[in-house]
Structures are given as structure tokens and as C-alpha cells.
XYZ file of C-alpha atoms in Angstrom:
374
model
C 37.766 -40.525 76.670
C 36.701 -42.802 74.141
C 33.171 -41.600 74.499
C 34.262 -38.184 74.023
C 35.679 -39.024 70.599
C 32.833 -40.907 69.550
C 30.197 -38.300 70.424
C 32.440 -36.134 68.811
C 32.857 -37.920 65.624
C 28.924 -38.635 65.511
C 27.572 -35.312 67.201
C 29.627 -32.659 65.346
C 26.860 -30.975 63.852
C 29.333 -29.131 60.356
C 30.332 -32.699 59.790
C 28.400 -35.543 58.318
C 29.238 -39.169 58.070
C 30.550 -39.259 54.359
C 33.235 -36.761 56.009
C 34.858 -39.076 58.777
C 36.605 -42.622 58.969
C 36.565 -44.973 61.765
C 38.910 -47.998 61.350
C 41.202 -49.706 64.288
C 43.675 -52.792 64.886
C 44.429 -54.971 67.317
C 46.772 -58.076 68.928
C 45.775 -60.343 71.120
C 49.039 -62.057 72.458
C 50.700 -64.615 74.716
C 54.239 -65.061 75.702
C 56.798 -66.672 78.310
C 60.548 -66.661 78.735
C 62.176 -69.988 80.222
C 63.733 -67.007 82.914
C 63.233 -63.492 84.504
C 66.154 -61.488 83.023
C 63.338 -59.660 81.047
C 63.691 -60.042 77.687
C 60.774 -58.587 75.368
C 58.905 -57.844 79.080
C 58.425 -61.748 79.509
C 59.501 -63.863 82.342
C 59.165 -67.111 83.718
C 56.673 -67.118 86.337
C 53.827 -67.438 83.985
C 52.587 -66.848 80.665
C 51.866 -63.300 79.792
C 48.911 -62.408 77.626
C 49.800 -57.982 78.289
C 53.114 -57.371 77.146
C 52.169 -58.143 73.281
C 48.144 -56.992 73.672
C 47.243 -53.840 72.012
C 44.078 -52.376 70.829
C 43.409 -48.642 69.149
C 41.051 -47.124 67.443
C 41.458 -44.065 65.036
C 39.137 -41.295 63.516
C 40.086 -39.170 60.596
C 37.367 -36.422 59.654
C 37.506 -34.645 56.622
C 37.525 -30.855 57.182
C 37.256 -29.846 53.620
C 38.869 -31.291 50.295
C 42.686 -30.697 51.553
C 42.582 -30.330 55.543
C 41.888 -33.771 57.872
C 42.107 -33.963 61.054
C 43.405 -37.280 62.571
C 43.426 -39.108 66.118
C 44.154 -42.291 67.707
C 43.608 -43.790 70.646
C 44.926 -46.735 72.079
C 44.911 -49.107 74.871
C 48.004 -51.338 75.325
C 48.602 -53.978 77.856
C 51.996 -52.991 79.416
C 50.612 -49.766 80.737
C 47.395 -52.256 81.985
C 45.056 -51.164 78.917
C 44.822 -47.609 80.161
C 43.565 -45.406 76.749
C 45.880 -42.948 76.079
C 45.573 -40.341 72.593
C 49.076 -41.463 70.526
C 48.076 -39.005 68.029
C 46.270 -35.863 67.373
C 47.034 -33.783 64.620
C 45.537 -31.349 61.761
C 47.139 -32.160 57.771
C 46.903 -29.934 55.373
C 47.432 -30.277 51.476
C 49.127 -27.636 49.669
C 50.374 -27.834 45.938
C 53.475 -29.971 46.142
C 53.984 -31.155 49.803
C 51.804 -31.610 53.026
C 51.957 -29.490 56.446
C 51.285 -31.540 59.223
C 51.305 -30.313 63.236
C 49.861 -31.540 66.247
C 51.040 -35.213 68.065
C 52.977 -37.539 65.421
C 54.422 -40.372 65.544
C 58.149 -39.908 66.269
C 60.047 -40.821 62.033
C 62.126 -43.046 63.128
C 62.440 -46.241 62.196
C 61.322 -48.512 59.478
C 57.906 -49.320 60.941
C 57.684 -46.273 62.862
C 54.375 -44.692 61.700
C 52.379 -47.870 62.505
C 54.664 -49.507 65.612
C 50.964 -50.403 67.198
C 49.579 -52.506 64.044
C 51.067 -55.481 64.428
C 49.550 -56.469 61.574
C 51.092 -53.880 59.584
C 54.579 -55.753 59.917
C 55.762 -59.637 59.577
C 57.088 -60.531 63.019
C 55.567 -60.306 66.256
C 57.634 -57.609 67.163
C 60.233 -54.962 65.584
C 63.564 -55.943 67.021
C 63.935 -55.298 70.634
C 68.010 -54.426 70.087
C 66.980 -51.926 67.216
C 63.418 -50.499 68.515
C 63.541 -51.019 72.592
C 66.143 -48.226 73.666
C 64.354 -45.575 71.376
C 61.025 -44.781 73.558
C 59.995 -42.018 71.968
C 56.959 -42.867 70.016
C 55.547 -39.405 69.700
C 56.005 -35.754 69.413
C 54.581 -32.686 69.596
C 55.199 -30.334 66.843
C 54.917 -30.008 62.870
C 56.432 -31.779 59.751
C 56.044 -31.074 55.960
C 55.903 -34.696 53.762
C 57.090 -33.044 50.252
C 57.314 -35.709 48.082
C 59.779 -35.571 44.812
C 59.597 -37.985 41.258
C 63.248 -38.804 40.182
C 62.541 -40.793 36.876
C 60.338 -43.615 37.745
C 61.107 -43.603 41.483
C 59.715 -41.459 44.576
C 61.656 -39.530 47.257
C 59.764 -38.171 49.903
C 61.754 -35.821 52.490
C 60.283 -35.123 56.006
C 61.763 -32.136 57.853
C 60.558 -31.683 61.595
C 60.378 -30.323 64.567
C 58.747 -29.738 68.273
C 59.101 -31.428 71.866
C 58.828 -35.050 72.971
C 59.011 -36.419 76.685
C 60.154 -40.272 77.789
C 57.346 -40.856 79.532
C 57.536 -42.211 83.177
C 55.461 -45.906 82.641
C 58.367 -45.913 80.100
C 61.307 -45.176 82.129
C 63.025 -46.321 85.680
C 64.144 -42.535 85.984
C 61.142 -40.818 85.588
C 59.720 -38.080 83.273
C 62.397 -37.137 80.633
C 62.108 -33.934 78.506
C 63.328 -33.719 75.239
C 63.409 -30.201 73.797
C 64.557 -28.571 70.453
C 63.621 -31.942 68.911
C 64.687 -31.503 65.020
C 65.269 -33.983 62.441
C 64.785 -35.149 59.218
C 63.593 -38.434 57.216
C 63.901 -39.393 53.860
C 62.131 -42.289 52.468
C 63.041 -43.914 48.656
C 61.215 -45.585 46.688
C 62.706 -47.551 43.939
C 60.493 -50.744 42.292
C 60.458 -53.829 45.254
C 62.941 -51.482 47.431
C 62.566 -48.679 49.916
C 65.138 -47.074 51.647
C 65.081 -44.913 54.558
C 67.200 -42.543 56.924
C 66.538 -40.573 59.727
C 68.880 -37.459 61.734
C 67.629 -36.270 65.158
C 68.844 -34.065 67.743
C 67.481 -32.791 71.018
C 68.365 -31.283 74.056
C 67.545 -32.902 77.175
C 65.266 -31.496 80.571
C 64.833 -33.688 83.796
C 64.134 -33.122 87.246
C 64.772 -36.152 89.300
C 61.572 -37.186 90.938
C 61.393 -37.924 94.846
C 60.442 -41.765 94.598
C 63.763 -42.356 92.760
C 65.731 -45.190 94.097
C 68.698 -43.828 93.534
C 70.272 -40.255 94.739
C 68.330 -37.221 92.437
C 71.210 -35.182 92.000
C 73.063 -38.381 90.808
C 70.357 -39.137 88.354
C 70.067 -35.463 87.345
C 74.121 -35.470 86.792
C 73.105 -38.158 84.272
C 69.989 -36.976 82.242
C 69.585 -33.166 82.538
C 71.008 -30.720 80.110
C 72.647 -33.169 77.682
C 72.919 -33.014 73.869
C 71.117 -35.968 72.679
C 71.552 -37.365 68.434
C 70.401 -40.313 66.863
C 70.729 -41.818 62.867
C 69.093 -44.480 61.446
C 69.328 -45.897 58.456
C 66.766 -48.939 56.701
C 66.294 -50.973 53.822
C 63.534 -53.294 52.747
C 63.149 -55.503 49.522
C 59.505 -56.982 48.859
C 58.470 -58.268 45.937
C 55.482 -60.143 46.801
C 57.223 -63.261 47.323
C 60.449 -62.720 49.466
C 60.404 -59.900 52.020
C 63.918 -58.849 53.612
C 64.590 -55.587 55.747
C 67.634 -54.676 57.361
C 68.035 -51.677 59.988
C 70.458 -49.905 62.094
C 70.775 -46.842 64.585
C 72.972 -44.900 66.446
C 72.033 -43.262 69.579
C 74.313 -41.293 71.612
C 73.690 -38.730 74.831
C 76.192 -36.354 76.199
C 77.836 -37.505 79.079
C 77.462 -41.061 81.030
C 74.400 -42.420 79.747
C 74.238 -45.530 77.190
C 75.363 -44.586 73.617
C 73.493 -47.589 71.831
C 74.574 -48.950 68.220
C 72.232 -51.429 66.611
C 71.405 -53.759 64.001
C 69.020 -56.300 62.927
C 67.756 -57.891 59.862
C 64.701 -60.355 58.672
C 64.498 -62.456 55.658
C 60.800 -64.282 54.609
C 59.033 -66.149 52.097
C 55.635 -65.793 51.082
C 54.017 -69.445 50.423
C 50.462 -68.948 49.599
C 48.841 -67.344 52.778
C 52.372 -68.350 55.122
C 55.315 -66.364 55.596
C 58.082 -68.544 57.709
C 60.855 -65.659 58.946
C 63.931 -65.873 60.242
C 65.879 -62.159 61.890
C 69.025 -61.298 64.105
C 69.103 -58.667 66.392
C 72.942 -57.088 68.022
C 73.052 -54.071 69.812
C 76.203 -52.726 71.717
C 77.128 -49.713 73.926
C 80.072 -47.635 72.533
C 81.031 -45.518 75.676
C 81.700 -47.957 78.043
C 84.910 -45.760 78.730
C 82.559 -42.991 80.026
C 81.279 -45.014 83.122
C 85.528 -46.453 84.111
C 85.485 -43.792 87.329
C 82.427 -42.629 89.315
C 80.511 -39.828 89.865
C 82.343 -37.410 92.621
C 80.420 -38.748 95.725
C 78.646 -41.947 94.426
C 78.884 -45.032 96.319
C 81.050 -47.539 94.999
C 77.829 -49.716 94.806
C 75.946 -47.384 92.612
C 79.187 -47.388 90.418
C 79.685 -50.765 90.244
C 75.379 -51.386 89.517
C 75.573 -48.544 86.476
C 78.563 -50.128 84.808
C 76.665 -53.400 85.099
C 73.432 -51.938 83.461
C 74.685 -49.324 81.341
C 77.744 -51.552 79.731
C 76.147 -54.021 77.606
C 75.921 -56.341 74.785
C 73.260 -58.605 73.126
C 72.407 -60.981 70.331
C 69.350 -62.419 69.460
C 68.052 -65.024 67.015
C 64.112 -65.275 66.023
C 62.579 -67.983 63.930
C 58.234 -67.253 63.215
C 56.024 -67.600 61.532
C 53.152 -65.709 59.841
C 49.963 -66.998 58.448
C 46.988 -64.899 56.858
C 44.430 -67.274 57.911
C 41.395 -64.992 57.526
C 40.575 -61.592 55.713
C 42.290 -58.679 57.849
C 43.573 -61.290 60.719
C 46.889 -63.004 60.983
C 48.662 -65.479 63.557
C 52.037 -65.390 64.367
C 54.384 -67.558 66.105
C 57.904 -67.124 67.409
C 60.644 -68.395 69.538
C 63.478 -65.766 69.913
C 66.856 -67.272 71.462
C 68.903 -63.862 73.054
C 72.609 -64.078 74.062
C 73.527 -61.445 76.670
C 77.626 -61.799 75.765
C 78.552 -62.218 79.677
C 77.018 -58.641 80.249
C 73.485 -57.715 81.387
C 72.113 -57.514 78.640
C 70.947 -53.924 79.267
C 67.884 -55.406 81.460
C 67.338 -54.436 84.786
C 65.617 -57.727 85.335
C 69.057 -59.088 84.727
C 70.904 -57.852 87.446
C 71.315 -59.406 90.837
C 69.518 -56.951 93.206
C 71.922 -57.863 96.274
C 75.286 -57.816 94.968
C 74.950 -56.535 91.618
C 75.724 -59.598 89.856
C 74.132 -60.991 86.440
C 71.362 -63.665 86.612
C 71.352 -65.021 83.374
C 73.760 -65.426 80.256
C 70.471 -66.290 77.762
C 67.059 -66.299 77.599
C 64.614 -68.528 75.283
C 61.113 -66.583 74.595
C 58.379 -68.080 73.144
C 55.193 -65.893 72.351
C 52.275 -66.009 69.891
C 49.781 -63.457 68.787
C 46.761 -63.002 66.677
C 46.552 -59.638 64.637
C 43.859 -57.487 62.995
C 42.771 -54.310 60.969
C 39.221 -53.417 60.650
């Protein structure tokens, strides 16, 4: 794959070198967690150098003066450094606003457009209670970027729309389609601030598969054919100095899966070439009412293992630090302390395999990584 893109980006004979950019990013990281609930993908059993390891590499060729295509390809530890294209799509420029279709990144979230480039954000990672129950990085479809002046700030609005899929390596239930994917973004500009809010909706498509540990017309009962929504809504003051960004969601699905409501926040200090940070995390399910009685013709087990997953609480506390010690490179520390409220935490790590009960009531995480843009 990679050699394909490369012999394209070198071998297309109505393109020539002044009409295509090569640049990439990277982390090279190392973690461990003082147990196994599974917080952040980190355990105890020894330190991990995958879960926060990411490489990618993108090419953006210049078709003429307003069209560019642009791709990206990237190889990240957790899925064992297999390459896999996280975007492909064709931009063009008309007067006023920008058409985009192809594979995007999913718009939803403060760093959404670059969640890969750690380097492109403070901490080692966006908050797992925000970030972690939304695994929909991409989507296949189109968007339109039309930006707006209002006196001496910038609104941009971002209407779209297409199909996205949880992918299996990112899901315990399988392959997860999400159709009629529409939403919209706005981002704000205004001086040191920018705010930004999200709307999405989506109808959902499974089909359980026939490795599933658990019965496939439960989990279908669950995922398939169910309204989906989520909101965000993000704020971030920088002014060079002190950085502070604050984020929440709402995430709700028809029916007995996890409705999710989140929260986190950062706060950080630029001294010279070191930012110390300092963020919460709290996320919460809201329809714990949903799971009280079980599915007609569940064991009580399974009942009894999906309240204990799916009903959950969490609140975490991360202290880091960044430091630009070279041009393009950074290192970052953290140590993230998570508090799972007497529930599971929403980790299946977390949950006693042979009677259901919780292992842990905390975890302690410590991880490191270096980061860099070329």
C-alpha cells in the first residue's frame, strides 16, 4: 500500500513535483497502569510501548489552482501497526466555501481533524471519558467548509453527510453500520478563543457476527435499526501563554445501549519551551433505567454482566507535562489517576469474568511519549 502511493505520487506522469506535498507525524510512546481494569488500553503486566505509537504519512497533490486531492495513511500500534488509508478525499474551491467528498475525518470534537498528531495537541491523549466512546473517526461522504466574517471574527459552518461503520478491531460486537449519517459543525473564531459545536444523527445497521460471545439475536436486539444522535459542544482559550479547553458530548442510541454524557477540561502554562497541564475527565450513563429488566429470553447472567458494563461512571485526574525540546518534536509526560465511582468503569477489563463482579475501584496510569511533524 504504501508503495502504491508513493509510485503514485512520484510516477503520475500530468503531475510534477512542485504539484504534490509529502509531510507525516508520529509518537513513539510508553505506558503502564498499576492494574488490568484497562484504562487508556494499559495494564499491569508490563509496560506498553503500542497503545500510544502512531505513525502516518500524508500526500496532497495539487490538481489545478482550486482542486487537491488528499490522503493519509497510517499505521497505529493498537491495531499492531497494520497501514490502513484514514483519509481519501478530492477538495474543491469555489467562490465563497469549499466542497469536499471522499473519506473525512468524522467533525466531532475539538481535536477531531488531527486525533493522530499527537503533536498537534498538549496532552498525551484527548480525554478518554470525552473521546473513547465516540469511535467513529471517519466517514464516507461530502461536506462544504463555507466560511463567514462577522466584524473582526470568523464563523465557519460545516454541513455533512454520508456513511460511517464502527469498525470491528474497534468494537467487542463486531462491524457496526451507521447510515444516513448527517450533521453539522460550526467553528468560531473570536481573538485567543474558538468555539465549537457539533449535531449528528444516524441510523444504525448490524448483523451479529458468528464468533460473538454472546447470543446474535441478543446483540442484534441491541445494535440494529436504532436511531443514533450525538452534540458536542467545545471551547478553547490560547493566548500564547495560558492554554485552557473545555469539552462536552452527549451521545444517546435508541433502545438499551449506553447513552454517554461527558466532560473534561485542561488548563496550561507556557514557560519558555514547557507547558505543565493539569485536566479532569467525568463521563456518566443516563439510561441506566433502560437495562432494570432483561431482554425476553436472556439469561439472568447476561443481564446481570450488561448492567455491570453498560451502567457506569468515571472520573479522572491528569497532571503532564509538555516540553518542545527540539524543532517539530515534543516529550510528554503524564500520570492520570481514574476513579471508577463503585461501577465498572465502562471497561470490559474491569469486570470479573466468573461472576460478573468489578476488579478494581481505581487505576493509576503512567505513560510518556515523544511526538513529531515533518
Amino acid at each position: 500500500m504504501v508503495a502504491s502511493l508513493i509510485a503514485l505520487s512520484f510516477g503520475a506522469s500530468a503531475a510534477s513535483l512542485d504539484d504534490i506535498k509529502i509531510s507525516g507525524f508520529g509518537s513513539v510512546g510508553i505506558g503502564k497502569s498499576n492494574n488490568d481494569a484497562g484504562y487508556a488500553g494499559y495494564t499491569s503486566e508490563r509496560a506498553d510501548t503500542k497503545q500510544d505509537t502512531i505513525g502516518g504519512i500524508q500526500f496532497d497533490f495539487d490538481i489545478n489552482d482550486k482542486a487537491k486531492f488528499t490522503t493519509q495513511l497510517v499505521a497505529n500500534g493498537r491495531y499492531d501497526f497494520e497501514p490502513t488509508i484514514e483519509v481519501a478525499y478530492l477538495s474543491y474551491k469555489f467562490d465563497g466555501f469549499t466542497a469536499r467528498a471522499g473519506k473525512m475525518r468524522t467533525p466531532l470534537f475539538m481535536y477531531s481533524d488531527y486525533l493522530d498528531v499527537g503533536y498537534a495537541y498538549p496532552m498525551i491523549r484527548p480525554s478518554q471519558e470525552v473521546y473513547e466512546h465516540i469511535i467513529i473517526n471517519s466517514y464516507t461522504g461530502a461536506d462544504l467548509l463555507i466560511p463567514f466574517s462577522i466584524g473582526e471574527t470568523t464563523l465557519q459552518i460545516q454541513p455533512f453527510a454520508g456513511v460511517s461503520q464502527v469498525e470491528e478491531r474497534d468494537s467487542t460486537w463486531g462491524e457496526v453500520d451507521l447510515n444516513q449519517t448527517v450533521g453539522l459543525t460550526a467553528l468560531w473564531y473570536v481573538d485567543d478563543f474558538t468555539f465549537r459545536g457539533s449535531y449528528v444523527s444516524a441510523k444504525t445497521s448490524y448483523s451479529a457476527p458468528s464468533n460473538l460471545t454472546v447470543p446474535g439475536d441478543y446483540a442484534e436486539h441491541i445494535l440494529d435499526d436504532k436511531n443514533a444522535s450525538f452534540i458536542s459542544l467545545g471551547a478553547q482559550y490560547d493566548n500564547g501563554d495560558f492554554l485552557a479547553v473545555i469539552e462536552g458530548m452527549d451521545m444517546q442510541l435508541e433502545g438499551r445501549y449506553s447513552d454517554v454524557r461527558a466532560v473534561s477540561g485542561l488548563v496550561g502554562y507556557r514557560i519558555d519551551s514547557v507547558m505543565p497541564y493539569f485536566s479532569m475527565g467525568w463521563n456518566k450513563t443516563t439510561d441506566n433505567d433502560e437495562r432494570d429488566s432483561a431482554v425476553p429470553g436472556t439469561p439472568p447472567e447476561l443481564h446481570f454482566a450488561e448492567q455491570t458494563l453498560n451502567n457506569f461512571e468515571r472520573l479522572s485526574y491528569s497532571a503532564g507535562t509538555r516540553w518542545d525540546f527540539a524543532q517539530n518534536m515534543a516529550l510528554k509526560l503524564d500520570v492520570t489517576y481514574v476513579d471508577y465511582r463503585d461501577t465498572s468503569g465502562g471497561l470490559v477489563g474491569n469486570i470479573n469474568t466468573t461472576d460478573g463482579s468489578i476488579n478494581e475501584k481505581n487505576s493509576l496510569v503512567y505513560s510518556a511519549t515523544v511526538d513529531f511533524v515533518f
